[in-house]
Short mmCIF file of C-alpha atoms in Angstrom, two decimals:
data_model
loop_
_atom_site.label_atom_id
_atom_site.label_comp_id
_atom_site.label_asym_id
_atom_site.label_seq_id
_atom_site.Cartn_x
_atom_site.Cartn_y
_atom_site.Cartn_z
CA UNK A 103 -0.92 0.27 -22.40
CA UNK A 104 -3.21 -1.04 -19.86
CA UNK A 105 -2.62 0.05 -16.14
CA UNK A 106 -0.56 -1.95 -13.54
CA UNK A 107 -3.22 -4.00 -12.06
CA UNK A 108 -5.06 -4.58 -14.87
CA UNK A 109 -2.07 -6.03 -16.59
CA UNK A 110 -1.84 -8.30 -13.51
CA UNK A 111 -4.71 -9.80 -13.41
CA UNK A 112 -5.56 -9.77 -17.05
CA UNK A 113 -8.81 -10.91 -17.75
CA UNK A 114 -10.23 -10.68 -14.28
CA UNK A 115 -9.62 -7.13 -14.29
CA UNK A 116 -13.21 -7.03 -16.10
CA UNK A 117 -14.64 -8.98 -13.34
CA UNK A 118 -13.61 -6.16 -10.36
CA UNK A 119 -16.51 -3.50 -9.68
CA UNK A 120 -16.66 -0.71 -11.90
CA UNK A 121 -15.42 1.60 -9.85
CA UNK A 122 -12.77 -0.72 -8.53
CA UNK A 123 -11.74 -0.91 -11.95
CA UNK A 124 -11.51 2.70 -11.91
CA UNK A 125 -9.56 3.49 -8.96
CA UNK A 126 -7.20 0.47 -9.92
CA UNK A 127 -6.78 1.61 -13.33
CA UNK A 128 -4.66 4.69 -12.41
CA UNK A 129 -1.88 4.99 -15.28
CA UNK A 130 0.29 7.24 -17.43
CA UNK A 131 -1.91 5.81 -20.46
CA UNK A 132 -4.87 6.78 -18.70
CA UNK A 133 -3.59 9.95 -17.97
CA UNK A 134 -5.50 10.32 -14.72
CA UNK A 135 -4.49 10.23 -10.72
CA UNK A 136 -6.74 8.81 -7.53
CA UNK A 137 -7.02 10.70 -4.24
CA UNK A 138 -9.09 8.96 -1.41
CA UNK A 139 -10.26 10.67 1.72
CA UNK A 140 -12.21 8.94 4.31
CA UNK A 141 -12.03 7.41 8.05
CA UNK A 142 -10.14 4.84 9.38
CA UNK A 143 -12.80 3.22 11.63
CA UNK A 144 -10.25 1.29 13.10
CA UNK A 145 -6.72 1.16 13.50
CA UNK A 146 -4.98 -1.03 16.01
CA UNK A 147 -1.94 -3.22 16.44
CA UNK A 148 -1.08 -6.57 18.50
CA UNK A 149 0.75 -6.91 21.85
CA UNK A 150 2.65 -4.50 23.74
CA UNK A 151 6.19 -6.21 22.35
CA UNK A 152 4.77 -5.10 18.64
CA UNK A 153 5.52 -0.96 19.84
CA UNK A 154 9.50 -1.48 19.23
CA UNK A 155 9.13 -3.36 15.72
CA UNK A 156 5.97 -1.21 14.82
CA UNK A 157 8.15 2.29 15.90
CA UNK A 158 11.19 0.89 13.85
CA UNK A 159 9.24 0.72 10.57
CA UNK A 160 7.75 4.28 11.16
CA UNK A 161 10.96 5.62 10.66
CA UNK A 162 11.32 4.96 7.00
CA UNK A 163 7.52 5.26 6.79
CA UNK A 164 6.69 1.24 6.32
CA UNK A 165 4.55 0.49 9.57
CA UNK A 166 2.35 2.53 11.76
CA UNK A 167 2.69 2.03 15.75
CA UNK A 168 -0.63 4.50 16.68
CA UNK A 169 -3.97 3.65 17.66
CA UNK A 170 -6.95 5.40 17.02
CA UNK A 171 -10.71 5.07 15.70
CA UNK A 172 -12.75 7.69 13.32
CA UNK A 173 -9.33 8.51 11.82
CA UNK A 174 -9.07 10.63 9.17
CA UNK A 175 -6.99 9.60 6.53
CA UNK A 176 -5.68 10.35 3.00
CA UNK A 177 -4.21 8.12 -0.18
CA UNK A 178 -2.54 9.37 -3.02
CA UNK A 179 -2.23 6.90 -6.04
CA UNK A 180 -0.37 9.36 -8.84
CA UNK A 181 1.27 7.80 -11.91
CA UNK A 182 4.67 8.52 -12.84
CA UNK A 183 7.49 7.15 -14.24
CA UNK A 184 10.66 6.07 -12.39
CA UNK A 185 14.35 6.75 -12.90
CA UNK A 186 14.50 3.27 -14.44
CA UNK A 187 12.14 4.01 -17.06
CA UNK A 188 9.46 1.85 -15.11
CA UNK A 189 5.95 2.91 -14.74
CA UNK A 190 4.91 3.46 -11.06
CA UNK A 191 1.97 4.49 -8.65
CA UNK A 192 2.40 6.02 -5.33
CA UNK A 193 0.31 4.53 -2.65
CA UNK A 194 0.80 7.04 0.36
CA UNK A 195 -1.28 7.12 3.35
CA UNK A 196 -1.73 10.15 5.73
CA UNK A 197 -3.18 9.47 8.96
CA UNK A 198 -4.25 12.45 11.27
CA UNK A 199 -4.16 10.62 14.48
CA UNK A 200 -2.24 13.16 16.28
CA UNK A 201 -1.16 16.89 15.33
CA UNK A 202 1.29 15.34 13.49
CA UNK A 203 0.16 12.49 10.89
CA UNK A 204 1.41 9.30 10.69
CA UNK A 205 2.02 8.39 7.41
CA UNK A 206 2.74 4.70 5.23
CA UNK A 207 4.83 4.72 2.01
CA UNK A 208 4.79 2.46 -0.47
CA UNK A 209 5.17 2.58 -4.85
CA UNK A 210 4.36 -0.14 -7.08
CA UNK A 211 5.65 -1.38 -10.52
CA UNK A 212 5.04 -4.21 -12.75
CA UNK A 213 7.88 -6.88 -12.53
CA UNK A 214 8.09 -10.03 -14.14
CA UNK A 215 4.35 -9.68 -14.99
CA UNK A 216 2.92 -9.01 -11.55
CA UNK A 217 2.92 -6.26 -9.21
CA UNK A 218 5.68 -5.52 -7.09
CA UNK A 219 5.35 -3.45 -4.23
CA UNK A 220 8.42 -1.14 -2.86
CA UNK A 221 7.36 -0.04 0.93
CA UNK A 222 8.99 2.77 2.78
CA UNK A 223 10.84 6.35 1.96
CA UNK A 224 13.73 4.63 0.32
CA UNK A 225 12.20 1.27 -1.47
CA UNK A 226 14.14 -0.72 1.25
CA UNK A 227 11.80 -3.41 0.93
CA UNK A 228 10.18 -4.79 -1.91
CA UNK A 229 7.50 -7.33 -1.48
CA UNK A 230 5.62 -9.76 -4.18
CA UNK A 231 2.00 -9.15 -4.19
CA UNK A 232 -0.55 -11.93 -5.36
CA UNK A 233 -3.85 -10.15 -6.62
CA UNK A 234 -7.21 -12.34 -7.11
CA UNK A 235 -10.62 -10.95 -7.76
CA UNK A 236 -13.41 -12.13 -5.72
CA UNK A 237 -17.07 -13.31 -6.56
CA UNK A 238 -18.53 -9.77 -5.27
CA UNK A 239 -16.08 -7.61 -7.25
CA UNK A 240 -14.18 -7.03 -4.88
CA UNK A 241 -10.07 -7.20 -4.68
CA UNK A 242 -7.68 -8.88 -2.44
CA UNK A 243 -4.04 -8.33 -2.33
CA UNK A 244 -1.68 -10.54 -0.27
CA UNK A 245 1.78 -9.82 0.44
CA UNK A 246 4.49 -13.10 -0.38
CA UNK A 247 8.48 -12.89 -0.65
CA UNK A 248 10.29 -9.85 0.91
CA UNK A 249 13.51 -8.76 -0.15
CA UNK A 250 15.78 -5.67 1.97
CA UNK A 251 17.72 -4.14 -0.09
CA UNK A 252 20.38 -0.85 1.11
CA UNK A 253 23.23 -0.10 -0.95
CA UNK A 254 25.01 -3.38 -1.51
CA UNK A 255 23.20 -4.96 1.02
CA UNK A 256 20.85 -7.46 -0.20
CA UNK A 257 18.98 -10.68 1.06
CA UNK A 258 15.74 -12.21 1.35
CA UNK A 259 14.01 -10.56 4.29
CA UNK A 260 13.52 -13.74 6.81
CA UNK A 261 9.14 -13.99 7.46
CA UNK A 262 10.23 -14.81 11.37
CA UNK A 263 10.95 -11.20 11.41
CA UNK A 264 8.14 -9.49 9.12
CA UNK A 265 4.78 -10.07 8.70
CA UNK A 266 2.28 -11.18 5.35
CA UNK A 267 0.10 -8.49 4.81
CA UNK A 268 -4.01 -9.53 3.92
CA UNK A 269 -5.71 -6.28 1.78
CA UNK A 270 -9.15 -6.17 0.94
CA UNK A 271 -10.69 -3.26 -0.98
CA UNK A 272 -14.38 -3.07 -1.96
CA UNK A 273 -17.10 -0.53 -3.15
CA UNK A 274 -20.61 -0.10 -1.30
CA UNK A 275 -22.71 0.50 -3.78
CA UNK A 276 -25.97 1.18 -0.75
CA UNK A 277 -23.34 3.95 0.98
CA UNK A 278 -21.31 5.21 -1.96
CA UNK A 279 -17.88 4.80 -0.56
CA UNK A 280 -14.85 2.52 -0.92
CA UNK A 281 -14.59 0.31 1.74
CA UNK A 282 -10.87 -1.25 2.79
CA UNK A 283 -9.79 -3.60 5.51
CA UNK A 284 -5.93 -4.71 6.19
CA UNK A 285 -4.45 -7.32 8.64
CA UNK A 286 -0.73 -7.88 9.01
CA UNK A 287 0.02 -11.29 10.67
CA UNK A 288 3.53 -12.92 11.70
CA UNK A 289 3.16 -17.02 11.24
CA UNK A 290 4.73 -17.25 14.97
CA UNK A 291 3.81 -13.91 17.23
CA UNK A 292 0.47 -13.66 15.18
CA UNK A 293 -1.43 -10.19 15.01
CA UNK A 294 0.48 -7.06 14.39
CA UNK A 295 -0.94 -4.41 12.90
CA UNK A 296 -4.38 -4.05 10.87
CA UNK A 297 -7.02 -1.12 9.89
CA UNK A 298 -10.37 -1.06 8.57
CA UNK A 299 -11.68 2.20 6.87
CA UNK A 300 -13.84 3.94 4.24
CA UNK A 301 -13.05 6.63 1.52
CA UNK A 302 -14.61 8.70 -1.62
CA UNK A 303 -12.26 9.12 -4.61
CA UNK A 304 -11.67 12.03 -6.60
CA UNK A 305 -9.91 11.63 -10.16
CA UNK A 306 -7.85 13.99 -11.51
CA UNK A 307 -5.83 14.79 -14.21
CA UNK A 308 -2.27 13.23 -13.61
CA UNK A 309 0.87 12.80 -16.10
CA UNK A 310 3.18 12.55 -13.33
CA UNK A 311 3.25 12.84 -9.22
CA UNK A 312 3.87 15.51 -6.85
CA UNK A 313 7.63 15.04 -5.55
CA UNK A 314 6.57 15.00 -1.96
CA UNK A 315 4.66 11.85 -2.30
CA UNK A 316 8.04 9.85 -4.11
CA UNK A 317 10.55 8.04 -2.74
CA UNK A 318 13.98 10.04 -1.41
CA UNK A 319 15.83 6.75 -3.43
CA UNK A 320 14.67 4.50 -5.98
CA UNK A 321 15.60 0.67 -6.15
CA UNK A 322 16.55 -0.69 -8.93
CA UNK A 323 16.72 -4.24 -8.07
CA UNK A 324 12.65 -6.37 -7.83
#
């Protein structure tokens, strides 16, 4: 069984720098687990009317409202397998920008042949991701449909209210580090939250994750 990303973009997974194709190829098969720590060079966020919607998010862990630059930061990606008998990877971020850190949850399965991407401490949200490969190895992720779902509450998460999320992850061969930059953008209110960072990886043995970095409630519904 290949990994999760590498069964989503099939083919193309051979065209992603080899040691994109390592971090990305995290997986219960592969028996091993990714742990990045680096700097956030940047991290920064749009108008002053972003604080309330950025603050909201931070309480289930989905969006963070600080600022900073030269952050230090952590990501776990651990394999492990769901309640639902679905394989999943944790990708938790730490950010020191304060005493306390900051820090952005999110878990991500294979549904309906791509990868689906559950953000926050109780899957509330689970957003389609579309993966491509570019020309210099490199990968970019963006964020499509969003769906909210809490108890018997369900719908289709209105894009007025949200924003599409842009990801793009790299290696610098000259430097020897991962390099990542996000930006989140609403189609109306525009810029709202974005970082831009760099990271060394260590792999490590992995057949399932810590506790602490899995969600308090998983969602069964993509």
């Amino acid at each position: 069984m290949t990994s999760l990303f590498h069964e989503a973009l099939g083919a193309d997974f051979d065209r992603l720098h080899p040691m994109l194709q390592r971090r990305f190829g995290v997986g219960l098969d592969a028996g091993y687990a990714c742990i990045g720590r680096g700097t956030m060079l940047r991290i920064s966020r749009g108008p002053w009317w972003t604080i309330p919607f950025l603050r909201l998010g931070k309480i289930r862990n989905i969006l963070i409202p600080d600022l900073g630059t030269n952050v230090p930061f952590t990501i776990w990606n651990y394999p492990y397998l769901d309640p639902y008998g679905r394989e999943t990877v944790t990708f938790v971020r730490e950010y020191q920008v304060r005493d306390r850190p900051s820090r952005f949850d999110a878990t991500m399965v294979l549904s309906g042949g791509k990868v689906l991407d559950y953000l926050g401490t109780h899957q509330h949200l689970a957003v389609d991701l579309d993966l491509s490969v570019q020309p210099d190895g490199s990968l970019r992720l963006r964020s499509g449909a969003q769906r909210f779902y809490e108890g018997p509450v369900a719908f289709r998460f209105p894009m007025l209210f949200s924003g599409r999320a842009e990801l793009h992850e790299s290696y610098d061969d000259a430097a020897g580090v991962y390099r990542v930059r996000l930006d989140v953008r609403n189609r109306v209110f525009g810029f709202l939250f974005g970082y831009e960072g760099e990271f060394t990886c260590d792999f490590v043995e992995a057949c399932d994750a810590p506790e602490r970095l899995k969600p308090r409630r998983h969602e069964r519904r993509a």
